[in-house]
Coordinates of C-alpha atoms in Angstrom, one line a residue:
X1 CA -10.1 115.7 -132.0
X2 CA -6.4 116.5 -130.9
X3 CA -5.5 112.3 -131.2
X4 CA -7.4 111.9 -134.5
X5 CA -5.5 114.8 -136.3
X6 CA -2.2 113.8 -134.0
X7 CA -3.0 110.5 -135.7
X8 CA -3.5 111.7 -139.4
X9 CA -0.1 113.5 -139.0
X10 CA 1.5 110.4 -137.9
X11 CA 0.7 108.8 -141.2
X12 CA 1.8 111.6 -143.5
X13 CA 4.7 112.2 -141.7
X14 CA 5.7 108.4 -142.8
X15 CA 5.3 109.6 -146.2
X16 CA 7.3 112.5 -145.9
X17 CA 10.3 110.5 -144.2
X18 CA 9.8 107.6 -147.6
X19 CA 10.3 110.3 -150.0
X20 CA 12.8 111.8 -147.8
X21 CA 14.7 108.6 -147.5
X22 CA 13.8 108.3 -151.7
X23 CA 11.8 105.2 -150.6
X24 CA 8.1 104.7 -152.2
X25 CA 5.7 105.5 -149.4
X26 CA 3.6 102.5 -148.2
X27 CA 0.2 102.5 -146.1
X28 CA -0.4 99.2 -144.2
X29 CA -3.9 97.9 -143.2
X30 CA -4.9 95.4 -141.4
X31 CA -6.3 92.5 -143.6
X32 CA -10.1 93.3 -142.5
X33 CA -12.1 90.3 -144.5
X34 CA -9.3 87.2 -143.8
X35 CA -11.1 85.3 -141.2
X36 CA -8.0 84.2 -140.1
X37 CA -7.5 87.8 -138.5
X38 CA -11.0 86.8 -136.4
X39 CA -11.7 85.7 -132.9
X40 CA -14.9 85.4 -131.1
X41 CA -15.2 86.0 -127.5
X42 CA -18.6 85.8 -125.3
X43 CA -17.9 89.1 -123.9
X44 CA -17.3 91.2 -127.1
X45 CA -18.4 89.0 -130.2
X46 CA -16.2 88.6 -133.1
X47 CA -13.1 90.4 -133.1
X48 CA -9.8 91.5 -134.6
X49 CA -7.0 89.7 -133.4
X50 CA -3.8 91.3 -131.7
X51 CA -1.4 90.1 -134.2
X52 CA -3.4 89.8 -137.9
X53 CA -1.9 89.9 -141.0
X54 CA -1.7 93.0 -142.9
X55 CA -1.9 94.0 -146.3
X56 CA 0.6 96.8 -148.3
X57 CA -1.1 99.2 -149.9
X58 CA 1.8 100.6 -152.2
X59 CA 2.5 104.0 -154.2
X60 CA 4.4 102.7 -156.6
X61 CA 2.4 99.1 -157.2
X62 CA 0.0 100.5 -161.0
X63 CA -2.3 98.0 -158.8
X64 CA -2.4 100.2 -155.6
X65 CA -1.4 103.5 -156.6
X66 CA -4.4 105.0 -157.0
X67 CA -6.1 103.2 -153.7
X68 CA -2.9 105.1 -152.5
X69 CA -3.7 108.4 -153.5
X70 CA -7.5 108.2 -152.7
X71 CA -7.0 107.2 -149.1
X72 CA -4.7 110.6 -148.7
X73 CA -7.1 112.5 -150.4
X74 CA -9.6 111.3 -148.1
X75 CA -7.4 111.4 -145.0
X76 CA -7.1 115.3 -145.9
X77 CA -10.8 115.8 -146.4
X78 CA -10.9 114.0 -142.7
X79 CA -8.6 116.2 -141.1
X80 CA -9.8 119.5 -142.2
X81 CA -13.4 118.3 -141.5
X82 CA -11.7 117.3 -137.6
X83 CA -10.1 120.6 -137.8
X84 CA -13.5 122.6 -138.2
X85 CA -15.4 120.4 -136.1
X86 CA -18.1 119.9 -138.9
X87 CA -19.5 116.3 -140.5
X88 CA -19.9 114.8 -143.6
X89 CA -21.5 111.2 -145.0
X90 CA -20.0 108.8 -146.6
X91 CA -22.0 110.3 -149.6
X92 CA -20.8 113.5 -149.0
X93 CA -17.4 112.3 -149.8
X94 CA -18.1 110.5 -153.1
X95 CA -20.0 113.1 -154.7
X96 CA -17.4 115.9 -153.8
X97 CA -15.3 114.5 -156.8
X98 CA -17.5 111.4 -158.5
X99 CA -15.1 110.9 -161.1
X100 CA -12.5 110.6 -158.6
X101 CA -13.6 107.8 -156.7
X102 CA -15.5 106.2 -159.3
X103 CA -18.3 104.3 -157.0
X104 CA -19.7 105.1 -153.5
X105 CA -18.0 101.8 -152.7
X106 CA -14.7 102.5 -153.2
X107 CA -14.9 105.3 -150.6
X108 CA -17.1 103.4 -148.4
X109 CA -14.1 100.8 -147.9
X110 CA -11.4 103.7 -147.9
X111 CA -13.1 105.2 -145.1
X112 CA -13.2 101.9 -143.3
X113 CA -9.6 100.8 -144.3
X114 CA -9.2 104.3 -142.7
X115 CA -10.3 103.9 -139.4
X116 CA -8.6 100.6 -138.5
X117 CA -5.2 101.9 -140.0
X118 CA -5.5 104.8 -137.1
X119 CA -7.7 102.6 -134.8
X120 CA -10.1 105.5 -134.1
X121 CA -13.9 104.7 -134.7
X122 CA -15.5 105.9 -137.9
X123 CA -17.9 108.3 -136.2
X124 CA -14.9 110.5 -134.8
X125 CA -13.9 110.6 -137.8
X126 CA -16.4 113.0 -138.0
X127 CA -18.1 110.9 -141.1
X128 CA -21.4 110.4 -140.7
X129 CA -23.4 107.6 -141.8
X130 CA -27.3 107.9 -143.7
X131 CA -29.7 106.6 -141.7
X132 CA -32.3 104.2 -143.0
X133 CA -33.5 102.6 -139.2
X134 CA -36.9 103.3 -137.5
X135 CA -37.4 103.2 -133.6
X136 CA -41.0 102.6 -131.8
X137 CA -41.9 102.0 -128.3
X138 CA -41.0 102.6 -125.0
X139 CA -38.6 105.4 -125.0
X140 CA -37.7 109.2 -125.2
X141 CA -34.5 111.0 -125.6
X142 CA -32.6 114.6 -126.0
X143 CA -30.6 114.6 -129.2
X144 CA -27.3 116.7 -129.5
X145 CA -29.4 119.9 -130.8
X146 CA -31.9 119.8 -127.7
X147 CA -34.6 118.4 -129.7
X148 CA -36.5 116.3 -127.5
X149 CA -37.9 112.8 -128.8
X150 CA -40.6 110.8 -127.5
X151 CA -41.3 107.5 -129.5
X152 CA -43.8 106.3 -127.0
X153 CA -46.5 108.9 -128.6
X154 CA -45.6 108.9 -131.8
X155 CA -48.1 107.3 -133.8
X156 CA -45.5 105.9 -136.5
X157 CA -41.7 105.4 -135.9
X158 CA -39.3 107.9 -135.2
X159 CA -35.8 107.7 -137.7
X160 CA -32.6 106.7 -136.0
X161 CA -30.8 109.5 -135.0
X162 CA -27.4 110.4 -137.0
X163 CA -25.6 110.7 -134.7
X164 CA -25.9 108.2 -131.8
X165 CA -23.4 108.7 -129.6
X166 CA -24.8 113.0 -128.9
X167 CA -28.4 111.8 -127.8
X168 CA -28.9 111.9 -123.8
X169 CA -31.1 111.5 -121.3
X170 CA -32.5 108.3 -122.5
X171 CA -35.5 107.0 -120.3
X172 CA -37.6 103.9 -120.9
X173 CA -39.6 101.1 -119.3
X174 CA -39.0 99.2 -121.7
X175 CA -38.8 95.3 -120.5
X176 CA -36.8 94.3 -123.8
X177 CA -35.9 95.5 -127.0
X178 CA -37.1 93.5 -130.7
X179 CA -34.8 93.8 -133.9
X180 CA -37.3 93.5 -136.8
X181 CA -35.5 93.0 -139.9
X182 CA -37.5 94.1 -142.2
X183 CA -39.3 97.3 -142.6
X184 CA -42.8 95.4 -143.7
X185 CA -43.0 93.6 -140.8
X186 CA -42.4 96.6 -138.6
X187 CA -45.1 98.2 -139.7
X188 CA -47.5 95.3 -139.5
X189 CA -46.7 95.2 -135.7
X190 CA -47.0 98.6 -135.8
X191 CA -50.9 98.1 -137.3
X192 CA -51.4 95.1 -135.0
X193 CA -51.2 97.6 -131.8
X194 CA -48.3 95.2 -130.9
X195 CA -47.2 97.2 -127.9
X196 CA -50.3 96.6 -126.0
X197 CA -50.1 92.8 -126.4
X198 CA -46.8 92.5 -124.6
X199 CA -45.3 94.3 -122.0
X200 CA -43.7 97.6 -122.6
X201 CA -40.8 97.1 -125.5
X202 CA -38.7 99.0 -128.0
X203 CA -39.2 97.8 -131.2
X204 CA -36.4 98.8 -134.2
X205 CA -35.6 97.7 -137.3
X206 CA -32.4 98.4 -139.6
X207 CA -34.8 97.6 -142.6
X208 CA -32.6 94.8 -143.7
X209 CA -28.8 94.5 -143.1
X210 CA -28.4 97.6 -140.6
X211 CA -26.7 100.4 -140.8
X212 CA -24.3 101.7 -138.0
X213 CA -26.4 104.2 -136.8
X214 CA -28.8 101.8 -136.0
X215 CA -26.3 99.1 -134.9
X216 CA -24.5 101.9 -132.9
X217 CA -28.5 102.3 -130.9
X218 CA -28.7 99.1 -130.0
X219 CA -25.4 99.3 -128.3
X220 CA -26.4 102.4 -126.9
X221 CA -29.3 100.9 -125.7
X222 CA -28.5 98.2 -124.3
X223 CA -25.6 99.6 -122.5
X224 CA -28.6 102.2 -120.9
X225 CA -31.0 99.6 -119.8
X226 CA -29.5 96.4 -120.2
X227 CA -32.7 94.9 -120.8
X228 CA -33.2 91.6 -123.0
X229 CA -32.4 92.3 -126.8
X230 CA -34.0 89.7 -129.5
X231 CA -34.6 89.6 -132.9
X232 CA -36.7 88.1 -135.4
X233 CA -36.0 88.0 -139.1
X234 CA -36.5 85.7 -142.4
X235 CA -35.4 82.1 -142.0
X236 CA -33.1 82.3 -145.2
X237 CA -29.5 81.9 -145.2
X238 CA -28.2 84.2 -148.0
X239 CA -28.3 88.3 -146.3
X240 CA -31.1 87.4 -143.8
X241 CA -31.5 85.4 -140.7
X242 CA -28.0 84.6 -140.2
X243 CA -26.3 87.8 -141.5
X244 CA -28.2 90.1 -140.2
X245 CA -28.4 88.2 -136.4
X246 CA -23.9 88.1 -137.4
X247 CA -24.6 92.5 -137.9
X248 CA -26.4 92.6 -134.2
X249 CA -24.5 90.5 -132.6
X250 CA -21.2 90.0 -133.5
X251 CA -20.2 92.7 -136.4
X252 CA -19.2 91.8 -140.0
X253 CA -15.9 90.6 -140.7
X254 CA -14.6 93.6 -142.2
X255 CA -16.2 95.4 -139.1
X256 CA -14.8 94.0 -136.3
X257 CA -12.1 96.0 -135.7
X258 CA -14.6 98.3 -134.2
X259 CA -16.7 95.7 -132.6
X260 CA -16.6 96.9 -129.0
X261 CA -18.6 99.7 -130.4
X262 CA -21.1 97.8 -132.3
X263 CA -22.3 94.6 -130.9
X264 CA -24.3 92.9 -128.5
X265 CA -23.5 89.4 -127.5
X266 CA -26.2 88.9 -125.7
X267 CA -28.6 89.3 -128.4
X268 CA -30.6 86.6 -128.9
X269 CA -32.4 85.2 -131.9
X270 CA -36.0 84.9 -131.4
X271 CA -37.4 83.9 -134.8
X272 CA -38.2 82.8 -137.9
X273 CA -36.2 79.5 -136.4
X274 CA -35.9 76.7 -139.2
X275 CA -36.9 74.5 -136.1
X276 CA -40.3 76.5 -136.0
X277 CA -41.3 75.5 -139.3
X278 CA -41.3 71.8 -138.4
X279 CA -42.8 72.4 -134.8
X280 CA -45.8 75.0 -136.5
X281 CA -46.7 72.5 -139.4
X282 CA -45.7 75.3 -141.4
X283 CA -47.7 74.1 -144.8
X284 CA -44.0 73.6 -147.4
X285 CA -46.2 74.5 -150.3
X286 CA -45.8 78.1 -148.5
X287 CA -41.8 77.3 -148.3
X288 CA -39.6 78.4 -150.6
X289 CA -36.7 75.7 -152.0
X290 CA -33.0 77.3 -152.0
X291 CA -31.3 78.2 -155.1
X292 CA -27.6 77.1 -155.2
X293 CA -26.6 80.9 -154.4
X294 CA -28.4 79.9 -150.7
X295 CA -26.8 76.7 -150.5
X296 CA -23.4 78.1 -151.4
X297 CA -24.1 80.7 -148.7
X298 CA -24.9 78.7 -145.9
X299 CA -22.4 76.1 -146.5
X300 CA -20.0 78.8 -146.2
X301 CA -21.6 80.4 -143.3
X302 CA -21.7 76.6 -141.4
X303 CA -17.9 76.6 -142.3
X304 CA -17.0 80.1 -140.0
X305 CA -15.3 79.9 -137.2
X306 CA -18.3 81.4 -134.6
X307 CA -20.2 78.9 -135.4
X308 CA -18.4 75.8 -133.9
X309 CA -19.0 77.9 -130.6
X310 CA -22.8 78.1 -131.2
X311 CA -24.4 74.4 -131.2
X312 CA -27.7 76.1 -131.2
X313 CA -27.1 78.1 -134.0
X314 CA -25.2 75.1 -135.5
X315 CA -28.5 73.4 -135.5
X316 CA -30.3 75.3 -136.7
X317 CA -28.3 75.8 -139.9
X318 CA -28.0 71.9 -140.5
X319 CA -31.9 71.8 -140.0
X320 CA -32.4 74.4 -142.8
X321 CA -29.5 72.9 -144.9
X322 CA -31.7 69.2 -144.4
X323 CA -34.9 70.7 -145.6
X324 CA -33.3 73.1 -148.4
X325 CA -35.9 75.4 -147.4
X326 CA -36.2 79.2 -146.6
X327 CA -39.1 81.0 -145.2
X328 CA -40.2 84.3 -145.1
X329 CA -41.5 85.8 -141.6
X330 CA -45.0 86.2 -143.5
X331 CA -45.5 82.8 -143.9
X332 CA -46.7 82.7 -140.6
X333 CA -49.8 84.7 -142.5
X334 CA -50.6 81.1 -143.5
X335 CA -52.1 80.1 -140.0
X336 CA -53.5 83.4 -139.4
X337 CA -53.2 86.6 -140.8
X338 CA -52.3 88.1 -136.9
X339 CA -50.4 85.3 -135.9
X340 CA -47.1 86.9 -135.4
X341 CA -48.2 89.9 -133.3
X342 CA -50.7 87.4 -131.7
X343 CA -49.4 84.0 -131.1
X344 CA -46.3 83.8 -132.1
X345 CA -44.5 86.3 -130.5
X346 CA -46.4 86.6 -127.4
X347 CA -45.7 82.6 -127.0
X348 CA -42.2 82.9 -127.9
X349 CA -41.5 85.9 -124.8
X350 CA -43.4 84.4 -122.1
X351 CA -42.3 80.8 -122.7
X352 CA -38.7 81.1 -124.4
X353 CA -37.5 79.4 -127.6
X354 CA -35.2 81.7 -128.8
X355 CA -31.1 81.3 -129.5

């Protein structure tokens, strides 16, 4: 608490000497989505590097001024929230003055501009995150509050907790851990009795592109048990497959100042491959032919720099950009109507075939 509000001071202090000195105050960021500012590493993911460019974000500029003025507002909200040890969410924050900060994400970018500009991870920023992740399987836990979890008896899946980093004791037998992304497909494991088909597991999903509690679990996780991680989502280019695989494994872009906290670069990528199609005589009738907002999308994912250090993954993306072709993890309904949580993923875990 001491170094966030030490920190907070810092930067209003640099105001005070501006207007001191009759200077206009600036704020400087680190240029968060310029790839340029990117590295990958095999230990860490995708990362900011040391020296990246910056951007100004100016008090007396009519196009930053009132950027300018929201980031202090929130900066003060942040420090007296520090200050009282309490918590808000993001959404907290925007509906405290709606017509202030216009659209949730405005301050949803503030707050992150925020964080990198004092290098101090969102969640000590005592901003909280809504959850939208479910956990099932092996495991149990004591969250901050005492409450004790156990997600192996629960009949359906327990939330993600809010806040990640309080939860202790974790205990599980879990022999790996599968990233579902999408909620539908969750629960149809769930209904299949999946966890009795394969060895013990904890199953999650972030119900699409994740959130960072849920991202923040997986780290947690694995960093617990270091057991295998996989994950199996849509075999589509634009906000699917790749992207949320990029969220797991190697944090967004605009993210990865933070991505010691968030990623896992050992995740692998179990399924839907575009290479499974062809090798399951996946019917194409059941296929579904990109639109040129996929194309555009993967031809500009093929074109990042991770990539070129993935020739798997590189595959796989000029196999789908070949065919022009996105699947669904359902279509595998069109051999049998169990076939994932009785074929394919059982196949797929005791004889490999993942990224």
């Amino acid at each position: 608490s001491s170094e966030v509000l030490e920190a907070i001071e810092n930067v209003i202090q640099g105001v005070f000497q501006s207007l001191a000195q009759k200077k206009a105050p600036v704020l400087t960021v680190a240029n968060r989505t310029d790839w340029r500012n990117i590295e990958f590493t095999d230990s860490v993911g995708l990362q900011m590097i040391p020296q990246c460019t910056t951007k100004r974000i100016r008090s007396d500029c009519p196009q930053s001024a009132k950027r300018f003025a929201l980031m202090l507002k929130i900066l003060s909200m942040i420090y007296k929230m520090v200050q009282s040890n309490t918590y808000a969410t993001k959404r907290d924050i925007y509906y405290s003055d709606t017509l202030l900060f216009g659209s949730q994400s405005v301050v949803d970018q503030i707050i992150n501009d925020i964080s990198c500009m004092l290098k101090i991870p969102r969640r000590s920023l005592h901003v909280l995150s809504t959850t939208k992740g479910f956990v099932a399987g092996n495991l149990s836990y004591t969250e901050e509050d005492g409450t004790k979890v156990n997600c192996t008896c629960s009949a359906t899946a327990v939330t993600v907790p809010s806040n990640v980093p309080g939860i202790k004791n974790l205990t599980s037998h879990a022999k790996f851990i599968l990233i579902v992304e999408k909620d539908a497909t969750f629960q149809r494991l769930l209904d299949d009795d999946f966890f009795n088909k394969v060895p013990p597991c904890i199953m999650i999903t972030g119900r699409g592109i994740p959130d960072l509690n849920t991202r923040l679990l997986v780290r947690k996780l694995w960093d617990s048990f270091q057991i295998p991680i996989f994950t199996l989502m849509d075999a589509d280019p634009h906000g699917k497959s790749v992207e949320v695989q990029r969220h797991k494994r190697k944090a967004k872009c605009s993210m990865s100042f933070e991505a010691h906290h968030l990623t896992v670069p050992s995740i692998k990528w179990l399924g839907l491959l575009p290479s499974d199609l062809e090798r399951l005589n996946i019917c194409k009738d059941a296929l579904i032919p990109f639109t040129k907002q996929d194309e555009n999308k993967l031809a500009s994912i093929q074109k990042r720099p991770y990539i070129a250090c993935q020739p798997l993954w590189k595959k796989e993306l000029e196999i789908m950009a070949a065919s022009k072709l996105k699947a669904e993890i359902q279509v595998l309904t069109s051999l049998s109507s169990d076939y994932l949580s009785r074929v394919y993923l059982p196949n797929k875990l005791q004889f490999g075939g993942w990224l």
